[in-house]
Short mmCIF file of C-alpha atoms in Angstrom, two decimals:
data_model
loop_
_atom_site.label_atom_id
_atom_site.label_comp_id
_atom_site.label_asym_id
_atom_site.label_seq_id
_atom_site.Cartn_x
_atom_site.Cartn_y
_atom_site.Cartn_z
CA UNK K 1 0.00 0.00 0.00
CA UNK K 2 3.11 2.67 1.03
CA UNK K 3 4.71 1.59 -2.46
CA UNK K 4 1.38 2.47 -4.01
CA UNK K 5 0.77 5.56 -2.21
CA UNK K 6 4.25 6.83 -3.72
CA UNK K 7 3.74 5.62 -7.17
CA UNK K 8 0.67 7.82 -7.00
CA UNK K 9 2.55 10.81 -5.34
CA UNK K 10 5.63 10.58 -7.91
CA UNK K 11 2.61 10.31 -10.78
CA UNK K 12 1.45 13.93 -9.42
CA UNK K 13 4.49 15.55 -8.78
CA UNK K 14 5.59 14.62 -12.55
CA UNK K 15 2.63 15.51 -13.90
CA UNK K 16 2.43 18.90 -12.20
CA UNK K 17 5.77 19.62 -12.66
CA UNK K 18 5.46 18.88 -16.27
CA UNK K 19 2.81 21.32 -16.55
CA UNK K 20 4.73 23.73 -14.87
CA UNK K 21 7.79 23.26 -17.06
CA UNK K 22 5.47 23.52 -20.09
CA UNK K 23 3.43 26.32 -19.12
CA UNK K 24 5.57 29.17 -20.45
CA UNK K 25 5.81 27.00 -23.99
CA UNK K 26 2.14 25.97 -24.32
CA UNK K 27 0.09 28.37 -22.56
CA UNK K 28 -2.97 29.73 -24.29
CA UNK K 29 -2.39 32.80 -23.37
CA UNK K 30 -1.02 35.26 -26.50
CA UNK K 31 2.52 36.32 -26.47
CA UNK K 32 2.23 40.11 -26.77
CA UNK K 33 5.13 41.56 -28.66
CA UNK K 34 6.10 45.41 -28.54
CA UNK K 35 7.21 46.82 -31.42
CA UNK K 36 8.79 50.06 -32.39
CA UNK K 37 9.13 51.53 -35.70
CA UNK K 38 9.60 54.99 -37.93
CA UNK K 39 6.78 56.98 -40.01
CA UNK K 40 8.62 57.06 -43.40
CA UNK K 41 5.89 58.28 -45.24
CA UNK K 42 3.80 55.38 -46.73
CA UNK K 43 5.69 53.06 -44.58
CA UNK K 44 3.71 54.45 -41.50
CA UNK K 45 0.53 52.96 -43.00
CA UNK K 46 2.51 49.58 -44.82
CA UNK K 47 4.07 49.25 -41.28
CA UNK K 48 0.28 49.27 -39.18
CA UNK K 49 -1.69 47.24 -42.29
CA UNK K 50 0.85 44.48 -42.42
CA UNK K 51 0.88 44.14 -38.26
CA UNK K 52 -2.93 43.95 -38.49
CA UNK K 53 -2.77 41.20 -41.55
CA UNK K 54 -0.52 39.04 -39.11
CA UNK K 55 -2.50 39.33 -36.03
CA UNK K 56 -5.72 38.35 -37.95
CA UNK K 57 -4.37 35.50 -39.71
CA UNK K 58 -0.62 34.08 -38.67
CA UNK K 59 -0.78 35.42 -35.00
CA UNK K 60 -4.00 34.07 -34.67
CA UNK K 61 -3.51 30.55 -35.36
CA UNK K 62 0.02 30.71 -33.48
CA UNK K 63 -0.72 32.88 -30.62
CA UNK K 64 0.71 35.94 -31.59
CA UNK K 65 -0.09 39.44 -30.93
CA UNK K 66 1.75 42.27 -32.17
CA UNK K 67 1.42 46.34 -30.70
CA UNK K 68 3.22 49.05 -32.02
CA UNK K 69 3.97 51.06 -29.28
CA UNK K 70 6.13 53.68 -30.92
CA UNK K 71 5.90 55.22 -33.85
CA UNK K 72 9.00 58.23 -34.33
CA UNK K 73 11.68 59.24 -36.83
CA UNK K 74 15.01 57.32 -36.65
CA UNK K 75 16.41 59.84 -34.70
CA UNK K 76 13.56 60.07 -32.02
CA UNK K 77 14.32 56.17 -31.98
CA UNK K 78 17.87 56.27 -31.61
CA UNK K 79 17.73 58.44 -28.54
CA UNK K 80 15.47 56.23 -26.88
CA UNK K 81 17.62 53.15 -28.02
CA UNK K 82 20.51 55.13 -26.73
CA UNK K 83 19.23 56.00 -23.11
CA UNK K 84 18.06 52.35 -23.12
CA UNK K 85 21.84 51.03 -23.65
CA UNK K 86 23.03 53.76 -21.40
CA UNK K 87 20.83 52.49 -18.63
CA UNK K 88 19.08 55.91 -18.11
CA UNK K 89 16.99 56.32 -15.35
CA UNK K 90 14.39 57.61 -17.75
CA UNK K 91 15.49 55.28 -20.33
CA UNK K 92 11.80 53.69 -21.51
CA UNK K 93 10.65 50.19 -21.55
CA UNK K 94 12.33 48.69 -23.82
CA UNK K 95 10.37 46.61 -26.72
CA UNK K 96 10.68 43.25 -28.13
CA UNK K 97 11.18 44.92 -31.48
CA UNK K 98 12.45 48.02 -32.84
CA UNK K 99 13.47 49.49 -35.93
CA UNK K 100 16.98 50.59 -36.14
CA UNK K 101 19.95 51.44 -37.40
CA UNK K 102 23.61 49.75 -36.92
CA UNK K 103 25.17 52.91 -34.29
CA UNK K 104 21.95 52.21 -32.31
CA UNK K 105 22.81 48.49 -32.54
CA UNK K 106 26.41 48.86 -31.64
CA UNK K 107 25.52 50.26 -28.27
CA UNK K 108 22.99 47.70 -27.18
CA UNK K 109 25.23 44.71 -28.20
CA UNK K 110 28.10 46.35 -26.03
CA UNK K 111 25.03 45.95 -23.01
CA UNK K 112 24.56 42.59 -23.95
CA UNK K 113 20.66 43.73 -25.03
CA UNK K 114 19.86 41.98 -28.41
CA UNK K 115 19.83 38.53 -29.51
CA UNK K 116 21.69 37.44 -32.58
CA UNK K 117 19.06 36.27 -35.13
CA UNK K 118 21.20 34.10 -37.18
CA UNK K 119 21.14 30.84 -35.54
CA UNK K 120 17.02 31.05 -36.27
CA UNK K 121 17.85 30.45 -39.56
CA UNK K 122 19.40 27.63 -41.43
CA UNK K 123 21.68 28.30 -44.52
CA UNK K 124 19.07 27.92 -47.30
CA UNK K 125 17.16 30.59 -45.24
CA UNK K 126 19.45 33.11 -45.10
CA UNK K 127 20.84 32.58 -48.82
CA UNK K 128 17.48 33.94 -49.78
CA UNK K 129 17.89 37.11 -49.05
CA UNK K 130 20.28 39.29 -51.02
CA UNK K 131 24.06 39.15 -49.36
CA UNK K 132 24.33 43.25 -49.25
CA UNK K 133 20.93 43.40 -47.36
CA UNK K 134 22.20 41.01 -44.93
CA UNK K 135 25.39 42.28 -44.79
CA UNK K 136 24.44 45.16 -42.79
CA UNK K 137 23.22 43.66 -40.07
CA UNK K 138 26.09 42.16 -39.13
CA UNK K 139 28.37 43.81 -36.86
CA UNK K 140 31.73 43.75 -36.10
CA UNK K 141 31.56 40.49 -34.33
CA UNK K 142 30.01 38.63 -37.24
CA UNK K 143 26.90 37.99 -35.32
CA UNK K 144 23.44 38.89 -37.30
CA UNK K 145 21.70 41.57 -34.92
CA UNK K 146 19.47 43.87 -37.50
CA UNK K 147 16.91 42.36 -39.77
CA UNK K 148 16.38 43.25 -42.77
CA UNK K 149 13.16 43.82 -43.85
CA UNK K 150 12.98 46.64 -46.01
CA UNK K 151 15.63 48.57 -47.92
CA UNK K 152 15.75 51.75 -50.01
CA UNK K 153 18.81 53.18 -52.04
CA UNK K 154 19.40 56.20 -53.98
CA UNK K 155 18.49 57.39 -57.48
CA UNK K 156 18.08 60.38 -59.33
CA UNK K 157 14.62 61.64 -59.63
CA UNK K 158 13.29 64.00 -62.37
CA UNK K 159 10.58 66.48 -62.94
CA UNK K 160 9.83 65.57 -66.66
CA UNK K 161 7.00 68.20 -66.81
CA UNK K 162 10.08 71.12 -66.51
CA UNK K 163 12.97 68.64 -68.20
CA UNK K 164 10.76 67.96 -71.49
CA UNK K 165 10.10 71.39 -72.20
CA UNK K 166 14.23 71.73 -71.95
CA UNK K 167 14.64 68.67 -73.76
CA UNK K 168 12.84 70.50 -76.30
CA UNK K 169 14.25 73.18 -76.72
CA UNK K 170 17.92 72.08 -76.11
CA UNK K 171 18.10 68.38 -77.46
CA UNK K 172 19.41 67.35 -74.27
CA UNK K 173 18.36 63.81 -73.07
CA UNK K 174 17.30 62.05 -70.33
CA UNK K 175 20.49 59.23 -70.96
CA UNK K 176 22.86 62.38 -70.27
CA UNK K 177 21.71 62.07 -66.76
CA UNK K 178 23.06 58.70 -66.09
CA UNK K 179 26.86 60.04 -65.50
CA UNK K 180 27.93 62.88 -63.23
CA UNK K 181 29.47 64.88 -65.94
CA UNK K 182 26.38 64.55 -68.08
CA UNK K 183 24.73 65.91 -65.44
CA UNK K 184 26.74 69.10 -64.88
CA UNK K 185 26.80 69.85 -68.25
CA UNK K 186 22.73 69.78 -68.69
CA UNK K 187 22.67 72.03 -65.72
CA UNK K 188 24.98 74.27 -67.22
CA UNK K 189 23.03 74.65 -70.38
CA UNK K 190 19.74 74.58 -68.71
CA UNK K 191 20.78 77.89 -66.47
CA UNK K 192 22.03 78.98 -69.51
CA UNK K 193 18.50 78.42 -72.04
CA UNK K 194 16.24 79.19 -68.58
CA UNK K 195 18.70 82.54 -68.09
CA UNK K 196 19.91 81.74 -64.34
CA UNK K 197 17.34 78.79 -63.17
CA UNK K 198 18.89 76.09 -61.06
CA UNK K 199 19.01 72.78 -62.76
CA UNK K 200 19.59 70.22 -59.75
CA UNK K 201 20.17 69.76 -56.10
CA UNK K 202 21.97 66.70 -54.02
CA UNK K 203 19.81 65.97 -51.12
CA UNK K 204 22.67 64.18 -49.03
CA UNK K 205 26.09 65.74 -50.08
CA UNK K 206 28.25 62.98 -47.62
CA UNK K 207 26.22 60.29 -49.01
CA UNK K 208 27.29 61.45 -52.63
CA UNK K 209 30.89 61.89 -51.75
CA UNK K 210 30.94 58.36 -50.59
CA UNK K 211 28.95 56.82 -53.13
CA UNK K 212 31.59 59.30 -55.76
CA UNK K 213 34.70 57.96 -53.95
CA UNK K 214 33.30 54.23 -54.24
CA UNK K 215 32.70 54.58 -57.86
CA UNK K 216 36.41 55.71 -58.37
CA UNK K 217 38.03 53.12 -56.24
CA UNK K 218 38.68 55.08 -53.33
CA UNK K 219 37.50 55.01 -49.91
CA UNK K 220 36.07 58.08 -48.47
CA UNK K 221 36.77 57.48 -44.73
CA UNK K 222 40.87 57.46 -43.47
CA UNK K 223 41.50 56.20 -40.29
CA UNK K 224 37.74 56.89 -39.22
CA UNK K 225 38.10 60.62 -40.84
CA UNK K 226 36.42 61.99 -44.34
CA UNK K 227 39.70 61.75 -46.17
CA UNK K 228 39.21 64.84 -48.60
CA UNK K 229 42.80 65.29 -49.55
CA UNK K 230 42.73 62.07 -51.40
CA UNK K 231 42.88 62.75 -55.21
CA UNK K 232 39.31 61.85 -55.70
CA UNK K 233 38.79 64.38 -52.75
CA UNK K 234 38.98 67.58 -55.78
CA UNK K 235 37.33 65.89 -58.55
CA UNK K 236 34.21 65.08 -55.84
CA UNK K 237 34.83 68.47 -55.00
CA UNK K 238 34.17 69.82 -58.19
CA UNK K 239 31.28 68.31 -59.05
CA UNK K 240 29.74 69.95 -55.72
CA UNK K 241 31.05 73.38 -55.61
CA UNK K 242 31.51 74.62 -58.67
CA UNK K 243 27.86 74.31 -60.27
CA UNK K 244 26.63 75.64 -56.49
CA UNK K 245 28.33 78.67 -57.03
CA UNK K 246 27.77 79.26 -60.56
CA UNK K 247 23.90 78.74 -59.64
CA UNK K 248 23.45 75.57 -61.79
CA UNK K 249 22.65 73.77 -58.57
CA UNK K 250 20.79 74.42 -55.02
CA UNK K 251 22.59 74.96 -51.44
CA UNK K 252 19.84 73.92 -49.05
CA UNK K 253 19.76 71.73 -46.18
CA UNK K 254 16.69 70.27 -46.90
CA UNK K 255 15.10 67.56 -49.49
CA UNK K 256 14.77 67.81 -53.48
CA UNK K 257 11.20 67.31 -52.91
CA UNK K 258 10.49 70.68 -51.26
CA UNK K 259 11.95 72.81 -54.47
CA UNK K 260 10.76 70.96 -56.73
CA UNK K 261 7.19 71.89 -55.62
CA UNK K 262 7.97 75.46 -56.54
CA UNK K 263 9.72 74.46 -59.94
CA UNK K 264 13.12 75.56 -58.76
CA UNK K 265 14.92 72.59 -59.77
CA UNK K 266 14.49 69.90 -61.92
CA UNK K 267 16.10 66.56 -60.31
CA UNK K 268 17.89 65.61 -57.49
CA UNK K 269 19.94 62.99 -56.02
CA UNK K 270 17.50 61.05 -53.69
CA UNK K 271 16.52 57.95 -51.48
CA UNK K 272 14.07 55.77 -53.68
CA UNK K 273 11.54 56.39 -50.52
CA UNK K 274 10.96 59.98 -51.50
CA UNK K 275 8.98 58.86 -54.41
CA UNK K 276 6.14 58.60 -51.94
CA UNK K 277 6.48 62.43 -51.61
CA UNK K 278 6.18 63.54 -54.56
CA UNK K 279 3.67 66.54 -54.96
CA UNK K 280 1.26 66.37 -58.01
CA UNK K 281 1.17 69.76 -58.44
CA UNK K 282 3.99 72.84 -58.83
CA UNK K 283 3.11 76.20 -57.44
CA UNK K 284 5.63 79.05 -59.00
CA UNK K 285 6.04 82.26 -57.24
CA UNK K 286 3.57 84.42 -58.74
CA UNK K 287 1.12 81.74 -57.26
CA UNK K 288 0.22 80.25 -60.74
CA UNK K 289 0.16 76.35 -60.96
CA UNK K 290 0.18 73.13 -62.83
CA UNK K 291 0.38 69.36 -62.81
CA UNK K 292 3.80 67.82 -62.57
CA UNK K 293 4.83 64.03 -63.56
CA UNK K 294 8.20 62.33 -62.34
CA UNK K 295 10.48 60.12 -63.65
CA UNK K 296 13.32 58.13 -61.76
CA UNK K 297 16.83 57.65 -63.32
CA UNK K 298 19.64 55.21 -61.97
CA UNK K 299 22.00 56.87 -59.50
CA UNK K 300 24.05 59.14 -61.70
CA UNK K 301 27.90 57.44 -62.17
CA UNK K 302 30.82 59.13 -62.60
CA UNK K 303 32.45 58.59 -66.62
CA UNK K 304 34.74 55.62 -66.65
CA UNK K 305 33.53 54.54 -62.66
CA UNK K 306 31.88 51.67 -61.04
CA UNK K 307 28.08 51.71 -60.87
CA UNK K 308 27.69 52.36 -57.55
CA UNK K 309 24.87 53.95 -55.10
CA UNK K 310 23.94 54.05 -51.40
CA UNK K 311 22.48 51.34 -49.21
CA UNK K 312 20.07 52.54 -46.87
CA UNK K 313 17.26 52.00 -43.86
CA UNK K 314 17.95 50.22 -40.67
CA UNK K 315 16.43 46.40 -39.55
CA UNK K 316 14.89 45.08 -36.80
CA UNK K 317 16.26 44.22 -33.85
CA UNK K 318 15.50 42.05 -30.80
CA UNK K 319 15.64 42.64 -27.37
CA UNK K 320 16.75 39.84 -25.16
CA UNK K 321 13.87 38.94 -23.39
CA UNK K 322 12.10 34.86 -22.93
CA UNK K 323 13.06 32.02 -25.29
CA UNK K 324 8.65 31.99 -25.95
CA UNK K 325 8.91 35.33 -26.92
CA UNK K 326 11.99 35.35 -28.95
CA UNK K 327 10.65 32.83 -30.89
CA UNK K 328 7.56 34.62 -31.58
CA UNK K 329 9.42 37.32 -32.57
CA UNK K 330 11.19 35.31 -35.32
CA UNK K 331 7.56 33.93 -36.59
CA UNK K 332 6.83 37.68 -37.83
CA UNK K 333 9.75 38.93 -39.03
CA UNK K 334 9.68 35.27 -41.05
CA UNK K 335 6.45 35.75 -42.23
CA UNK K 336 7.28 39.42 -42.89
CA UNK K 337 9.48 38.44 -45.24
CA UNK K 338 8.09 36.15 -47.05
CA UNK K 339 8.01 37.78 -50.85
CA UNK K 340 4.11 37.35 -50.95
CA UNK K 341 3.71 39.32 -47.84
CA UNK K 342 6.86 41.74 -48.51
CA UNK K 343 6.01 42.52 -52.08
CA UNK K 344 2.79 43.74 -50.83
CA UNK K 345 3.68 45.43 -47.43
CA UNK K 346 6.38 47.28 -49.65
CA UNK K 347 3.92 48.50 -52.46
CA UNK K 348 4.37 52.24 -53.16
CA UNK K 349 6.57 53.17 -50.55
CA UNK K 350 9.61 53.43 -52.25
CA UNK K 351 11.48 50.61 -50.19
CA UNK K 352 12.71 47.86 -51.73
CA UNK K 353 12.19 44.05 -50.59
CA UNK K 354 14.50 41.92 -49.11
CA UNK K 355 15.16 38.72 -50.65
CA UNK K 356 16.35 37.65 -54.11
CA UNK K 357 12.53 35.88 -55.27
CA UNK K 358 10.81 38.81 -54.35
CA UNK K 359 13.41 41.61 -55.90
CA UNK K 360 12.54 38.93 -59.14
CA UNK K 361 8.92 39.53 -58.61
CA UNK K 362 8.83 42.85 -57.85
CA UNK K 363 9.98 43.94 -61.58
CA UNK K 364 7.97 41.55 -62.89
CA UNK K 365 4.84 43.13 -61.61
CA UNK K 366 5.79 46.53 -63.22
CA UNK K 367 2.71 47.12 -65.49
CA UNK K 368 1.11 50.20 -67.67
CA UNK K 369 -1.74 49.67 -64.97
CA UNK K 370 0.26 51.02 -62.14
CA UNK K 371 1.19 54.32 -61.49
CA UNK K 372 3.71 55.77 -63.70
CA UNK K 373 6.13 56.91 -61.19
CA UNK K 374 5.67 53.38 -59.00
CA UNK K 375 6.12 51.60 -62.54
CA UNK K 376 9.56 53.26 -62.52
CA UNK K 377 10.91 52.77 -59.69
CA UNK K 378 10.31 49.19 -59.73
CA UNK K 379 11.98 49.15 -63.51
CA UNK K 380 14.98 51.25 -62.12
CA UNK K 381 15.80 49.68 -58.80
CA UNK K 382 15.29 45.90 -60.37
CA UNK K 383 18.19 47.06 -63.00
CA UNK K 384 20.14 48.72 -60.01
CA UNK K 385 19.96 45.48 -58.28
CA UNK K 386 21.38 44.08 -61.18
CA UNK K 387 24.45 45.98 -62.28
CA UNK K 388 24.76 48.50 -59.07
CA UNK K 389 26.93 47.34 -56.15
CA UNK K 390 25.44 48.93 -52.69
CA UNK K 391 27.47 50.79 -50.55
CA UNK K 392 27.12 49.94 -46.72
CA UNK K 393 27.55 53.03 -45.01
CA UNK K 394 30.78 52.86 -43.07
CA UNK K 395 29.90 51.88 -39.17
CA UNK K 396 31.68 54.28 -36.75
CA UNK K 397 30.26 55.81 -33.55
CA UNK K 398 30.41 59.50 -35.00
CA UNK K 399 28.69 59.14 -38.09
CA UNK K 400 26.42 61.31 -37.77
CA UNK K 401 28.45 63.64 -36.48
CA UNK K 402 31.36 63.88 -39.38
CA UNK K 403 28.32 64.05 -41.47
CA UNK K 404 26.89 67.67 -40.12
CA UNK K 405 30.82 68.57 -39.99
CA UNK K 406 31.30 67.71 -43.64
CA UNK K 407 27.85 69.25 -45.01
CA UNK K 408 28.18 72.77 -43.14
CA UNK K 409 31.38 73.13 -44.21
CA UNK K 410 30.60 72.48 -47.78
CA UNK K 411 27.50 74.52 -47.90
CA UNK K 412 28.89 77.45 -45.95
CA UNK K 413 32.21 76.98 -48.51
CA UNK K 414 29.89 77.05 -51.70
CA UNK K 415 27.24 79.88 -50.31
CA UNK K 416 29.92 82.17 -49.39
CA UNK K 417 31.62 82.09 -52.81
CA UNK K 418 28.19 82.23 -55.01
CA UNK K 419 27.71 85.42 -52.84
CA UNK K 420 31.14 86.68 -53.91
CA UNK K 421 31.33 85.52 -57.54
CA UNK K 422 28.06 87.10 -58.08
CA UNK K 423 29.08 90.52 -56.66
CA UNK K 424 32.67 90.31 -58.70
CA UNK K 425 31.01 88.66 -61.86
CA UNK K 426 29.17 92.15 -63.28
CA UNK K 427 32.47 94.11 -62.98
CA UNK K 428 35.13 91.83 -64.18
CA UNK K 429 33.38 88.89 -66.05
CA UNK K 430 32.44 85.75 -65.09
CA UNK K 431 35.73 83.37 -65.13
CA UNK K 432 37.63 85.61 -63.43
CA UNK K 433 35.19 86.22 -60.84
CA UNK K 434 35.14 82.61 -60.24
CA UNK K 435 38.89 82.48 -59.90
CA UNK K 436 39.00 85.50 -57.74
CA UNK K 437 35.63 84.35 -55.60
CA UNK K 438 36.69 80.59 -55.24
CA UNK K 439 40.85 80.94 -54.56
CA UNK K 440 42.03 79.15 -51.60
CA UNK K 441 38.39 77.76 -50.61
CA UNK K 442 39.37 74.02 -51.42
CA UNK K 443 42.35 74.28 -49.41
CA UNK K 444 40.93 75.87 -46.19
CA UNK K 445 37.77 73.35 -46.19
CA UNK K 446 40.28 70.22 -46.38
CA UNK K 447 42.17 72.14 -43.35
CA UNK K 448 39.34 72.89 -40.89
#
């Protein structure tokens, strides 16, 4: 009977304690998983429809609910990501997943914060995707800690309503735009036929110098510095300064997309996600308007150069949290990618997806029943993807800094000599007051 009683006892004890051990694993309770993200225009809306799709369908069946519980620019995220590795006393909870960049990674990793995604996925998994993509995400430990989900790059968009009427009248053509010099020379001619318009603007001057340097087989960063005394350093230079002083091109800190809703350029230098911005209308200064239709060019190369443009957008990382909830995590961002689900979550916002079947699909959905502008990006970033390589942005704690550093001092460089040559230029012609307004400027910018 005693041997009996204890069989019994050890039956309970198992059985309980089973239940306890499996509790966490097969509870039918949801697993709620935080998630924080950026606006970027259409992405705002791609980001909430595709977290609702999953928690009706996938989530449902598997248990799985997904909040967004912070929507902010990158920056706004960073700093929250930043007070969060910092261990801030007003640091804020962190999530399960966020949105970010690889200098918010870095810091969390040194905190021991995020959990490296790779071993989730087998090899055949991760050869989907394509390598640059993943790349990224990677950091200097070899250890995959941002997932990538989305991706945008750079390209030269165009106002065709203001470049066909110069086309027109000039002969010049849209394939001049595909190098740098062809480029500078149709904004040259078009200040010249429009008598003193500006032609073009570069909405990221330290994203163009690297993307330039790349393209001649250089490397823009020395010993963690912008190395502007290297001999691509003048020729990069050039193409900057000189047409911003001469008036050919815009000085302004902002985006493409706000002048070009006046008509006071005619293409820019851009991330593929401000096709989602695009106005439909120009408004010109005597308050007079008219509709306006875009175009998107490949990334402007310089003659003789590789075909290279910029990488960009961050990934998703995960914060260390409950083996249950890491998993979870890993169910969405699988099913996030998935090129069904990605192709669609991605529609219109100027991002491109992730992995090499859906890249495939993607241009083969461009159709004359789309949207002109969407039909062209999808033509122009599938060739990109093709016979571009993209540029990782280099990974250094100060980024962002060198970056204001280098884009002040060329603005305040170019503005300062446009206001000189143009006060020189009526007295004592126009290549002399260049030489006159613009001697000694290279030299004291590579100095400061």
């Amino acid at each position: 009977m005693l041997f009996l009683l204890l069989g019994v006892a050890v039956l309970l004890f198992t059985a309980y304690w089973g239940i306890g051990m499996s509790r966490e694993e097969n509870s039918r309770e949801p697993v709620v998983l935080t998630l924080w993200h950026n606006p970027g225009g259409q992405m705002k809306h791609a980001m909430s429809d595709v977290v609702d799709e999953f928690n009706r369908t996938v989530g449902k069946e598997k248990g799985i609910v997904v909040v967004v519980t912070s929507i902010g620019k990158f920056e706004v995220l960073h700093e929250k990501l930043e007070l969060i590795a910092n261990g801030d006393p007003g640091a804020p909870e962190p999530p399960d997943i966020a949105i970010a960049y690889p200098k918010s990674a870095i810091l969390l990793v040194r905190k021991n914060l995020l959990v490296d995604i790779g071993p989730y996925f087998n090899e055949q998994e991760l050869s989907a995707f394509v390598p640059r993509f993943l790349e990224e995400g990677r950091l200097a430990d070899g250890k995959l800690y941002l997932f990538p989900v989305a991706k945008s790059t750079e390209a030269l968009l165009v106002n065709r309503t203001l470049f066909d009427r110069f086309a027109a009248g000039t002969g010049v053509t849209l394939e001049s735009l595909r190098t740098v010099e062809g480029l500078l020379s149709a904004a040259r001619k078009y200040y010249e036929w429009t008598g003193g318009k500006m032609f073009f603007m570069i909405d990221n001057p330290f994203n163009f110098a690297q993307v330039a340097y790349a393209q001649l087989g250089d490397d823009f960063f020395l010993d963690g510095v912008p190395n502007v005394s290297s001999p691509s350093g003048r020729k990069v230079w050039n193409a900057y300064y000189e047409p911003a002083v001469k008036g050919y091109e815009a000085i302004y800190s902002g985006y493409g997309t706000d002048l070009t809703k006046t008509g006071d350029i005619v293409c820019w230098t851009s991330s593929t996600a401000a096709t989602t911005f695009l106005p439909s209308t120009m408004t010109y200064a005597d308050n007079s308007s008219e509709p306006v239709a875009f175009d998107v060019l490949p990334y402007p190369v310089f003659e003789g150069g590789k075909k290279v443009t910029m990488q960009r957008a961050g990934g998703f990382c995960l914060f260390k949290s409950t083996a249950r909830k890491e998993r979870a995590a890993i169910v969405f961002l699988k099913w996030l990618v998935e090129p069904e689900q990605n192709l669609r979550f991605l529609a219109a916002t100027g991002y491109l997806p992730v992995t090499k079947e859906a890249m495939r699909k993607a241009a083969s959905t461009a159709s004359a029943t789309m949207p002109e502008i969407q039909r062209r990006f999808l033509e122009v970033t599938s060739l990109m993807q093709a016979e571009y390589d993209f540029l990782i942005p280099r990974l250094l704690e100060d980024y962002r800094a060198l970056e204001k550093r280098y884009e002040a001092g060329l603005r305040k460089s170019a503005q300062s000599s446009k206001e000189k040559y143009e006060r020189l230029r009526s007295r004592m012609g126009a290549d002399k007051a260049y030489r006159v307004a613009t001697e000694g400027v290279y030299e004291r910018f590579k100095g400061d």
